[in-house]
């Protein structure tokens, strides 16, 4: 403690002691004066005055406490808890899906993306992405916002070839802001297209999008802007290079822009700026560079980030994790489909082999062969559904009935008879038709079961019949039947012919 402070405290204490002594002597003389008149009145007056002093001291103490109490550090605003929890929950589910992806490269890419989202959730920065056509002035805008030349500016399209991210802060916005400059969209050439994909990806991951244009909105700008805004991307439409227009032109364009984006961008979020007004030569011959005019944009950004920042982040994390989940689900679906189709493929030719050597009444035999309980169980396993053989059989039998009742058995036989008669020697045609039809029906049954398990063991509104009918329609196209017959000849006819040849 400094000496002057110590001195202040001692002087303060002495003053207080003096005041206290003065108060006591004043009260004592007041009490003595009143006691001469009435001792009871003297006591009462003394207590009232002491009570008032006590109340005064308590009030003073309370306000002193409020004034001097240690300030709790301001808590950092957290992402709204419910949404953040939903996003974390979603990410956990996505991770489980990702674990099942067998393709190493795809799995690693998904793991990387889910780690990125988690890191983003933990860090909580606000990501602002500057996006738009080549040469609209995106890099100029980034330079102006940051107040320094961080990125190269050029008249030709394609000046920025890689996204660049810069960190900065805005007054009254708690979180750090990551500002990303992206390569322009609609650049010519393959390199431009690749960059465009990257830029679009970054735009769809942004918390806040600054969509930069330098004239009226072209269709090629309107479409991506609309689809990003409609998908829930918070966007500001930044109309740059306003120095090139007269005040009247400017107002007309601004009004027109506000009308065009009505419905997905509010009029206050259409903002005119001049990020990098060019140097002008004055009459005196001196060169003059006017300052960028971006203040309205900075104000609007600060207002949005201050008022909606927390929601923007939470919504965005949720959106990203949902997108990741959807993509993982599609890959997993394709992977399971490939595995399940391989099972169907195996069973269809096993069934065909069995049927082609067993002379049984055609319709019964085909329907029975078409549905193999073991195949049902195996397809179920691919889709993570454990079922016993008994249940597999139940499903198989009801599907067999449906195949017969829908006329698929007869239909398949007619289709294949027609195709095989021209391809196979007469003495083999009967067996070939029997075998190929069995394979074909197993295929229809297998494909129908794939649909059933894909939909979480649900046949859908139209029931089993609709799924079977659909599969029959899909598998009766000419091109497919031609290929199928070739395969059937290889799997069914050739082995029979070989056996007969060996016997002779
Ligand atoms: N008149 C005028 N020109 C500007 C303004 N802002 C940018 N420009 C010019 O527009 C051209 C393109 O600017 P950039 O900032 O490189 O544009 P970009 O959108 O980053 O372009 P890419 O990186 O190629 O996609 C440059 O010649 C800038 O000087 C402005 O406010 N007024
Ligand atoms: Mg640029």
Coordinates of C-alpha atoms and ligand atoms in Angstrom, one line a residue:
X1 CA 0.0 0.0 0.0
X2 CA 1.4 3.4 -0.9
X3 CA 2.2 6.0 1.8
X4 CA -0.3 8.6 0.5
X5 CA -3.0 6.0 0.6
X6 CA -2.1 5.1 4.2
X7 CA -2.2 8.8 5.0
X8 CA -5.6 9.2 3.4
X9 CA -7.0 6.3 5.5
X10 CA -5.5 7.7 8.8
X11 CA -7.0 11.2 8.0
X12 CA -10.3 9.6 7.1
X13 CA -10.4 7.6 10.4
X14 CA -9.5 10.7 12.4
X15 CA -12.3 12.7 10.8
X16 CA -14.8 9.9 11.4
X17 CA -13.6 9.7 15.1
X18 CA -14.0 13.5 15.5
X19 CA -17.5 13.3 13.9
X20 CA -18.4 10.5 16.2
X21 CA -17.2 12.4 19.3
X22 CA -19.2 15.4 18.2
X23 CA -22.3 13.3 17.6
X24 CA -22.0 11.7 21.1
X25 CA -21.5 15.1 22.8
X26 CA -24.4 16.7 20.8
X27 CA -26.7 13.7 21.7
X28 CA -25.6 13.9 25.4
X29 CA -26.4 17.6 25.7
X30 CA -29.7 17.1 23.8
X31 CA -30.6 14.3 26.2
X32 CA -29.6 16.4 29.2
X33 CA -31.7 19.4 28.0
X34 CA -34.8 17.3 27.3
X35 CA -34.4 15.3 30.6
X36 CA -35.0 18.6 32.5
X37 CA -38.5 18.7 30.9
X38 CA -39.3 14.9 30.8
X39 CA -36.9 12.0 31.3
X40 CA -39.2 9.7 29.3
X41 CA -39.3 12.1 26.3
X42 CA -35.5 12.5 26.5
X43 CA -35.0 8.7 26.3
X44 CA -37.5 8.4 23.4
X45 CA -35.9 11.1 21.4
X46 CA -32.5 9.6 21.9
X47 CA -33.7 6.1 20.7
X48 CA -35.4 7.6 17.6
X49 CA -32.3 9.5 16.7
X50 CA -30.1 6.5 17.2
X51 CA -32.5 4.4 15.1
X52 CA -32.4 6.9 12.3
X53 CA -28.6 6.9 12.4
X54 CA -28.5 3.1 12.2
X55 CA -30.8 3.1 9.2
X56 CA -28.7 5.7 7.5
X57 CA -25.5 3.7 8.1
X58 CA -27.1 0.5 6.9
X59 CA -28.2 2.2 3.7
X60 CA -24.7 3.7 3.2
X61 CA -23.1 0.3 3.8
X62 CA -25.4 -1.4 1.3
X63 CA -24.7 1.2 -1.5
X64 CA -21.0 1.0 -0.7
X65 CA -21.2 -2.8 -1.1
X66 CA -22.9 -2.5 -4.4
X67 CA -20.4 0.0 -5.6
X68 CA -17.2 -1.8 -4.5
X69 CA -18.2 -5.4 -4.8
X70 CA -15.9 -7.4 -7.0
X71 CA -17.2 -7.5 -10.6
X72 CA -17.7 -11.0 -11.8
X73 CA -16.0 -11.5 -15.2
X74 CA -18.6 -11.2 -18.0
X75 CA -19.4 -14.7 -19.1
X76 CA -18.8 -15.5 -22.7
X77 CA -22.1 -16.1 -24.4
X78 CA -22.6 -19.7 -25.0
X79 CA -24.2 -21.2 -28.1
X80 CA -27.9 -21.6 -27.2
X81 CA -27.9 -24.8 -25.2
X82 CA -30.7 -26.7 -26.8
X83 CA -29.5 -26.3 -30.3
X84 CA -25.9 -27.0 -29.4
X85 CA -27.0 -30.1 -27.6
X86 CA -29.0 -31.2 -30.7
X87 CA -26.0 -30.6 -32.9
X88 CA -23.7 -32.6 -30.5
X89 CA -26.3 -35.4 -30.4
X90 CA -26.5 -35.3 -34.2
X91 CA -22.7 -35.5 -34.5
X92 CA -22.6 -38.6 -32.2
X93 CA -25.2 -40.3 -34.4
X94 CA -23.2 -39.3 -37.6
X95 CA -20.0 -40.8 -36.0
X96 CA -21.7 -44.1 -35.6
X97 CA -22.8 -44.1 -39.2
X98 CA -19.3 -43.1 -40.3
X99 CA -17.8 -46.0 -38.4
X100 CA -19.7 -48.4 -40.6
X101 CA -18.4 -46.9 -43.9
X102 CA -16.0 -49.4 -45.3
X103 CA -14.3 -47.3 -48.0
X104 CA -11.2 -46.1 -46.1
X105 CA -10.8 -42.8 -48.0
X106 CA -14.5 -41.8 -47.7
X107 CA -14.5 -42.7 -44.0
X108 CA -11.4 -40.7 -43.2
X109 CA -12.9 -37.7 -45.1
X110 CA -16.0 -37.9 -43.0
X111 CA -14.1 -38.3 -39.8
X112 CA -12.1 -35.2 -40.7
X113 CA -15.2 -33.2 -41.3
X114 CA -16.9 -34.3 -38.2
X115 CA -13.8 -33.4 -36.2
X116 CA -13.8 -30.0 -37.9
X117 CA -17.5 -29.4 -36.8
X118 CA -16.6 -30.5 -33.3
X119 CA -13.7 -28.1 -33.1
X120 CA -15.8 -25.3 -34.5
X121 CA -18.5 -26.1 -31.8
X122 CA -15.8 -25.9 -29.1
X123 CA -14.0 -22.7 -30.4
X124 CA -17.2 -20.8 -31.2
X125 CA -15.8 -18.3 -33.7
X126 CA -18.2 -16.6 -36.1
X127 CA -17.4 -17.4 -39.7
X128 CA -18.1 -14.7 -42.3
X129 CA -17.6 -15.7 -45.9
X130 CA -17.2 -13.3 -48.7
X131 CA -18.6 -14.9 -51.8
X132 CA -19.7 -13.8 -55.3
X133 CA -18.7 -13.4 -59.0
X134 CA -15.1 -12.9 -60.1
X135 CA -13.9 -9.3 -60.0
X136 CA -17.0 -8.1 -58.0
X137 CA -14.5 -6.7 -55.4
X138 CA -14.5 -9.5 -52.8
X139 CA -10.8 -9.1 -51.9
X140 CA -11.1 -5.4 -52.0
X141 CA -14.0 -5.7 -49.5
X142 CA -11.9 -7.9 -47.2
X143 CA -9.0 -5.5 -47.4
X144 CA -11.4 -2.6 -46.5
X145 CA -13.0 -4.5 -43.6
X146 CA -9.6 -5.4 -42.1
X147 CA -8.2 -1.9 -42.9
X148 CA -5.1 -3.3 -44.5
X149 CA -4.1 -4.9 -47.8
X150 CA -4.1 -8.6 -47.1
X151 CA -5.2 -9.9 -50.4
X152 CA -4.2 -9.2 -54.0
X153 CA -6.7 -7.1 -56.0
X154 CA -6.9 -7.2 -59.8
X155 CA -9.1 -6.2 -62.6
X156 CA -9.0 -9.6 -64.3
X157 CA -11.3 -12.4 -63.0
X158 CA -9.5 -15.2 -61.0
X159 CA -7.1 -13.0 -59.1
X160 CA -7.9 -14.9 -55.9
X161 CA -7.2 -18.6 -56.5
X162 CA -7.3 -19.9 -52.9
X163 CA -9.7 -19.1 -50.0
X164 CA -7.9 -17.0 -47.4
X165 CA -9.1 -16.6 -43.8
X166 CA -8.3 -13.6 -41.6
X167 CA -9.2 -13.1 -37.9
X168 CA -10.6 -9.9 -36.6
X169 CA -13.0 -8.4 -34.0
X170 CA -15.9 -6.0 -34.2
X171 CA -16.8 -3.6 -31.4
X172 CA -19.5 -5.1 -29.0
X173 CA -19.2 -8.6 -30.7
X174 CA -17.8 -11.0 -28.1
X175 CA -16.7 -13.7 -30.4
X176 CA -13.7 -13.7 -32.7
X177 CA -14.7 -13.3 -36.4
X178 CA -13.0 -15.4 -39.1
X179 CA -13.4 -13.6 -42.4
X180 CA -12.8 -15.7 -45.5
X181 CA -12.1 -14.4 -49.0
X182 CA -13.1 -16.9 -51.7
X183 CA -12.2 -17.3 -55.4
X184 CA -15.0 -15.9 -57.6
X185 CA -17.7 -18.0 -59.0
X186 CA -18.5 -18.2 -62.7
X187 CA -14.9 -18.2 -63.8
X188 CA -14.1 -19.7 -67.1
X189 CA -12.1 -22.9 -67.4
X190 CA -11.7 -26.1 -65.4
X191 CA -9.6 -24.5 -62.7
X192 CA -12.3 -21.9 -62.2
X193 CA -14.9 -24.7 -61.8
X194 CA -12.9 -26.5 -59.2
X195 CA -12.4 -23.3 -57.3
X196 CA -16.0 -22.5 -57.6
X197 CA -17.0 -25.8 -56.0
X198 CA -14.6 -25.0 -53.1
X199 CA -16.0 -21.5 -52.8
X200 CA -19.6 -22.8 -52.7
X201 CA -18.6 -25.3 -50.1
X202 CA -17.2 -22.5 -47.9
X203 CA -20.2 -20.4 -48.5
X204 CA -22.5 -23.1 -47.4
X205 CA -20.5 -23.5 -44.2
X206 CA -20.6 -19.8 -43.3
X207 CA -22.4 -18.4 -40.3
X208 CA -22.9 -15.2 -42.2
X209 CA -22.5 -14.7 -45.9
X210 CA -21.5 -11.5 -47.7
X211 CA -22.6 -12.0 -51.2
X212 CA -20.8 -9.4 -53.3
X213 CA -22.1 -8.0 -56.6
X214 CA -21.0 -5.0 -58.7
X215 CA -24.2 -4.4 -60.7
X216 CA -27.7 -5.6 -61.0
X217 CA -28.0 -9.3 -60.0
X218 CA -27.4 -11.6 -62.9
X219 CA -29.3 -14.9 -63.1
X220 CA -26.1 -16.8 -62.5
X221 CA -25.7 -14.8 -59.2
X222 CA -29.4 -14.8 -58.3
X223 CA -29.7 -18.6 -58.3
X224 CA -26.8 -19.5 -55.9
X225 CA -27.7 -16.5 -53.7
X226 CA -31.3 -17.7 -53.5
X227 CA -30.5 -21.3 -52.9
X228 CA -28.0 -20.4 -50.1
X229 CA -30.5 -18.0 -48.5
X230 CA -33.4 -20.4 -48.8
X231 CA -31.4 -23.2 -47.2
X232 CA -31.2 -20.9 -44.2
X233 CA -27.8 -19.2 -44.8
X234 CA -27.9 -15.7 -43.2
X235 CA -26.8 -13.4 -46.0
X236 CA -26.1 -9.8 -46.7
X237 CA -26.2 -8.7 -50.3
X238 CA -23.3 -6.3 -50.8
X239 CA -23.6 -4.0 -53.8
X240 CA -20.0 -2.8 -54.5
X241 CA -18.4 -0.2 -56.7
X242 CA -21.1 2.4 -56.0
X243 CA -18.7 5.1 -57.0
X244 CA -19.3 4.2 -60.6
X245 CA -23.0 5.3 -60.4
X246 CA -24.8 8.6 -60.0
X247 CA -26.9 8.9 -56.9
X248 CA -30.1 8.4 -58.9
X249 CA -28.8 5.3 -60.6
X250 CA -27.7 4.0 -57.3
X251 CA -31.1 4.4 -55.7
X252 CA -32.8 2.8 -58.7
X253 CA -30.4 -0.2 -58.6
X254 CA -30.7 -0.6 -54.8
X255 CA -34.5 -0.5 -55.0
X256 CA -34.5 -3.0 -57.8
X257 CA -32.2 -5.3 -55.9
X258 CA -34.3 -5.1 -52.8
X259 CA -37.4 -6.2 -54.8
X260 CA -35.6 -9.1 -56.5
X261 CA -34.4 -10.6 -53.3
X262 CA -37.6 -9.9 -51.5
X263 CA -38.7 -13.0 -49.6
X264 CA -35.3 -14.3 -48.8
X265 CA -33.2 -11.2 -48.0
X266 CA -34.6 -8.3 -46.0
X267 CA -34.3 -4.8 -47.6
X268 CA -31.9 -3.7 -44.7
X269 CA -29.6 -6.4 -45.7
X270 CA -29.0 -5.0 -49.2
X271 CA -26.1 -2.7 -48.6
X272 CA -24.3 -0.4 -51.0
X273 CA -20.5 0.1 -50.6
X274 CA -17.4 1.2 -52.4
X275 CA -14.7 -1.1 -51.2
X276 CA -11.9 0.3 -53.3
X277 CA -12.7 3.5 -55.1
X278 CA -10.1 4.2 -57.8
X279 CA -7.6 7.0 -57.6
X280 CA -8.7 10.2 -59.3
X281 CA -6.5 12.9 -60.8
X282 CA -7.6 16.3 -59.6
X283 CA -7.6 19.4 -61.8
X284 CA -4.4 20.5 -59.9
X285 CA -2.8 17.4 -61.3
X286 CA -2.6 15.7 -57.9
X287 CA -3.8 12.2 -57.4
X288 CA -6.5 11.6 -54.9
X289 CA -7.5 8.3 -53.3
X290 CA -10.9 8.4 -51.5
X291 CA -11.4 6.1 -48.5
X292 CA -13.5 3.0 -48.8
X293 CA -17.1 3.5 -48.0
X294 CA -18.1 0.4 -46.0
X295 CA -19.4 1.9 -42.8
X296 CA -23.0 0.9 -43.3
X297 CA -21.9 -2.7 -43.9
X298 CA -19.7 -2.8 -40.8
X299 CA -22.6 -1.4 -38.7
X300 CA -25.1 -4.0 -40.1
X301 CA -22.6 -6.8 -39.6
X302 CA -22.0 -5.8 -36.0
X303 CA -25.7 -5.5 -35.4
X304 CA -26.5 -8.9 -36.9
X305 CA -23.6 -10.6 -35.1
X306 CA -24.4 -9.0 -31.8
X307 CA -28.1 -9.7 -31.9
X308 CA -28.2 -13.0 -33.8
X309 CA -24.6 -14.3 -33.5
X310 CA -25.3 -17.1 -31.0
X311 CA -28.3 -18.3 -33.0
X312 CA -26.4 -18.1 -36.3
X313 CA -23.7 -20.3 -34.9
X314 CA -26.0 -22.9 -33.3
X315 CA -28.2 -23.1 -36.4
X316 CA -25.2 -23.4 -38.6
X317 CA -23.6 -26.2 -36.6
X318 CA -26.8 -28.1 -36.6
X319 CA -27.2 -27.6 -40.4
X320 CA -23.7 -28.8 -41.0
X321 CA -24.0 -31.8 -38.9
X322 CA -27.3 -32.7 -40.5
X323 CA -25.7 -32.3 -44.0
X324 CA -22.8 -34.5 -42.9
X325 CA -25.3 -37.1 -41.6
X326 CA -27.2 -37.1 -44.8
X327 CA -24.1 -37.5 -46.9
X328 CA -22.9 -40.3 -44.7
X329 CA -26.3 -42.0 -44.9
X330 CA -26.2 -41.9 -48.7
X331 CA -22.7 -43.5 -48.8
X332 CA -23.8 -46.1 -46.3
X333 CA -26.9 -46.8 -48.2
X334 CA -24.9 -47.3 -51.5
X335 CA -22.5 -49.5 -49.6
X336 CA -25.2 -51.7 -48.1
X337 CA -27.0 -51.9 -51.4
X338 CA -23.9 -53.2 -53.1
X339 CA -23.5 -55.8 -50.4
X340 CA -27.2 -56.8 -50.5
X341 CA -27.2 -57.0 -54.3
X342 CA -24.2 -59.3 -54.2
X343 CA -26.2 -61.6 -51.9
X344 CA -29.2 -61.6 -54.3
X345 CA -26.9 -62.3 -57.2
X346 CA -25.4 -65.3 -55.4
X347 CA -28.8 -66.7 -54.4
X348 CA -30.4 -66.2 -57.8
X349 CA -27.9 -68.4 -59.6
X350 CA -27.9 -71.0 -56.8
X351 CA -31.7 -71.1 -57.1
X352 CA -31.5 -71.3 -60.9
X353 CA -29.1 -74.3 -60.7
X354 CA -31.3 -76.2 -58.3
X355 CA -34.5 -75.6 -60.3
X356 CA -33.0 -76.4 -63.7
X357 CA -32.2 -80.0 -62.6
X358 CA -35.5 -80.7 -60.6
X359 CA -38.6 -81.5 -62.7
X360 CA -41.3 -80.1 -60.4
X361 CA -44.6 -78.4 -61.2
X362 CA -43.5 -75.1 -62.6
X363 CA -45.4 -72.5 -60.8
X364 CA -45.1 -74.0 -57.3
X365 CA -41.4 -74.6 -57.8
X366 CA -40.6 -71.2 -59.1
X367 CA -42.5 -69.4 -56.4
X368 CA -40.8 -71.5 -53.7
X369 CA -37.4 -71.1 -55.2
X370 CA -37.9 -67.4 -55.6
X371 CA -37.9 -66.8 -52.0
X372 CA -35.2 -68.1 -49.9
X373 CA -35.4 -67.6 -46.2
X374 CA -31.7 -67.6 -45.8
X375 CA -31.3 -64.9 -48.4
X376 CA -33.8 -62.8 -46.4
X377 CA -31.9 -63.2 -43.2
X378 CA -28.6 -62.3 -44.9
X379 CA -30.0 -59.1 -46.5
X380 CA -31.5 -58.2 -43.1
X381 CA -28.0 -58.5 -41.5
X382 CA -26.5 -56.1 -44.1
X383 CA -29.1 -53.5 -42.9
X384 CA -28.2 -54.2 -39.2
X385 CA -31.4 -56.2 -38.6
X386 CA -31.0 -59.5 -36.8
X387 CA -33.8 -62.0 -37.6
X388 CA -34.1 -65.7 -37.2
X389 CA -34.7 -68.2 -40.0
X390 CA -38.3 -68.6 -38.9
X391 CA -39.1 -65.0 -39.4
X392 CA -37.1 -65.0 -42.7
X393 CA -39.3 -67.9 -43.8
X394 CA -42.5 -66.1 -42.9
X395 CA -41.5 -63.1 -45.0
X396 CA -40.4 -65.4 -47.8
X397 CA -43.7 -67.2 -48.0
X398 CA -45.8 -64.1 -48.0
X399 CA -43.6 -62.7 -50.8
X400 CA -43.9 -65.9 -52.8
X401 CA -47.7 -65.6 -52.5
X402 CA -47.5 -62.0 -53.7
X403 CA -45.4 -63.0 -56.7
X404 CA -48.0 -65.5 -57.7
X405 CA -51.0 -63.3 -57.0
X406 CA -49.6 -60.4 -59.0
X407 CA -49.0 -62.6 -61.9
X408 CA -45.2 -61.9 -61.8
X409 CA -44.4 -65.6 -62.0
X410 CA -46.3 -66.0 -65.2
X411 CA -45.1 -62.7 -66.6
X412 CA -41.5 -63.5 -65.9
X413 CA -41.8 -66.9 -67.6
X414 CA -43.3 -65.4 -70.7
X415 CA -40.7 -62.7 -70.9
X416 CA -37.8 -65.1 -70.5
X417 CA -39.3 -67.8 -72.8
X418 CA -39.5 -65.3 -75.6
X419 CA -35.9 -64.2 -75.1
X420 CA -34.5 -67.7 -74.6
X421 CA -36.2 -69.5 -77.4
X422 CA -34.1 -67.7 -80.0
X423 CA -30.9 -68.2 -78.1
X424 CA -31.0 -71.8 -76.8
X425 CA -31.2 -75.2 -78.6
X426 CA -34.7 -76.7 -78.5
X427 CA -33.9 -79.6 -76.3
X428 CA -32.6 -77.4 -73.6
X429 CA -35.2 -74.6 -73.8
X430 CA -37.6 -76.1 -71.1
X431 CA -34.9 -76.3 -68.4
X432 CA -33.3 -73.1 -69.4
X433 CA -36.6 -71.3 -69.1
X434 CA -37.2 -72.9 -65.7
X435 CA -33.8 -72.0 -64.3
X436 CA -33.7 -68.5 -65.7
X437 CA -37.2 -67.7 -64.5
X438 CA -36.3 -69.0 -61.0
X439 CA -33.2 -66.7 -61.0
X440 CA -35.3 -63.8 -62.2
X441 CA -37.9 -64.3 -59.5
X442 CA -35.3 -64.6 -56.8
X443 CA -33.9 -61.3 -58.1
X444 CA -37.3 -59.6 -57.9
X445 CA -37.8 -61.0 -54.4
X446 CA -34.3 -60.0 -53.3
X447 CA -34.6 -56.5 -54.6
X448 CA -38.0 -56.1 -52.9
X449 CA -36.5 -57.2 -49.6
X450 CA -33.7 -54.7 -50.1
X451 CA -36.3 -52.0 -50.3
X452 CA -38.1 -53.4 -47.2
X453 CA -34.9 -53.3 -45.1
X454 CA -33.8 -49.9 -46.5
X455 CA -37.0 -48.5 -45.2
X456 CA -36.4 -49.9 -41.7
X457 CA -38.5 -53.0 -42.3
X458 CA -41.5 -51.2 -43.7
X459 CA -43.2 -51.9 -47.0
X460 CA -44.5 -48.3 -47.3
X461 CA -48.0 -47.1 -47.9
X462 CA -48.6 -49.4 -50.9
X463 CA -47.6 -52.5 -49.0
X464 CA -45.6 -55.4 -50.2
X465 CA -47.5 -55.7 -53.5
X466 CA -46.5 -52.2 -54.6
X467 CA -42.8 -52.8 -53.9
X468 CA -42.8 -56.1 -55.8
X469 CA -44.7 -54.6 -58.7
X470 CA -42.2 -51.7 -58.9
X471 CA -39.3 -54.1 -58.9
X472 CA -40.9 -56.2 -61.6
X473 CA -41.4 -53.0 -63.8
X474 CA -37.8 -51.9 -63.2
X475 CA -36.4 -55.3 -64.1
X476 CA -38.4 -56.0 -67.3
X477 CA -36.8 -53.4 -69.5
X478 CA -35.5 -54.8 -72.8
X479 CA -31.9 -53.9 -72.2
X480 CA -31.9 -55.5 -68.8
X481 CA -33.6 -58.7 -70.1
X482 CA -31.0 -59.1 -72.9
X483 CA -28.1 -58.9 -70.4
X484 CA -29.9 -61.2 -67.9
X485 CA -30.5 -63.8 -70.6
X486 CA -26.8 -63.8 -71.5
X487 CA -25.9 -64.4 -67.8
X488 CA -28.6 -67.0 -67.5
X489 CA -27.1 -68.9 -70.5
X490 CA -23.7 -68.8 -68.8
X491 CA -25.0 -69.9 -65.4
X492 CA -27.8 -72.3 -66.3
X493 CA -27.6 -73.5 -69.9
X494 CA -23.8 -74.0 -70.3
X495 CA -23.5 -76.2 -67.1
X496 CA -26.4 -78.4 -68.3
X497 CA -24.9 -78.7 -71.8
X498 CA -21.5 -79.6 -70.2
X499 CA -23.1 -82.2 -68.1
X500 CA -24.9 -83.8 -71.0
X501 CA -21.7 -83.7 -73.1
X502 CA -19.8 -85.5 -70.3
X503 CA -22.4 -88.2 -70.1
X504 CA -22.2 -89.0 -73.8
Ligands
LIG1 N1 -14.5 1.6 -59.1 C1 -14.4 0.6 -58.2 N2 -13.6 -0.4 -58.4 C2 -13.5 -1.4 -57.5 C3 -14.1 -1.2 -56.2 N3 -13.8 -2.3 -55.5 C4 -13.0 -3.1 -56.2 N4 -12.8 -2.5 -57.4 C5 -12.0 -3.0 -58.6 O1 -12.6 -4.2 -59.0 C6 -11.5 -5.1 -59.5 C7 -11.7 -6.4 -58.9 O2 -11.4 -6.3 -57.5 P1 -11.0 -7.6 -56.6 O3 -11.1 -7.2 -55.2 O4 -9.8 -8.2 -57.0 O5 -12.3 -8.5 -57.0 P2 -12.5 -10.0 -56.5 O6 -14.0 -10.2 -56.4 O7 -11.7 -10.4 -55.3 O8 -12.0 -10.8 -57.8 P3 -11.5 -12.3 -57.9 O9 -10.5 -12.6 -56.8 O10 -10.9 -12.4 -59.3 O11 -12.7 -13.2 -57.8 C8 -10.2 -4.4 -59.1 O12 -9.7 -3.7 -60.3 C9 -10.6 -3.4 -58.1 O13 -9.8 -2.3 -58.1 C10 -14.9 -0.1 -56.0 O14 -15.4 0.1 -54.9 N5 -15.0 0.8 -57.0
LIG2 MG1 -10.3 -11.8 -55.0

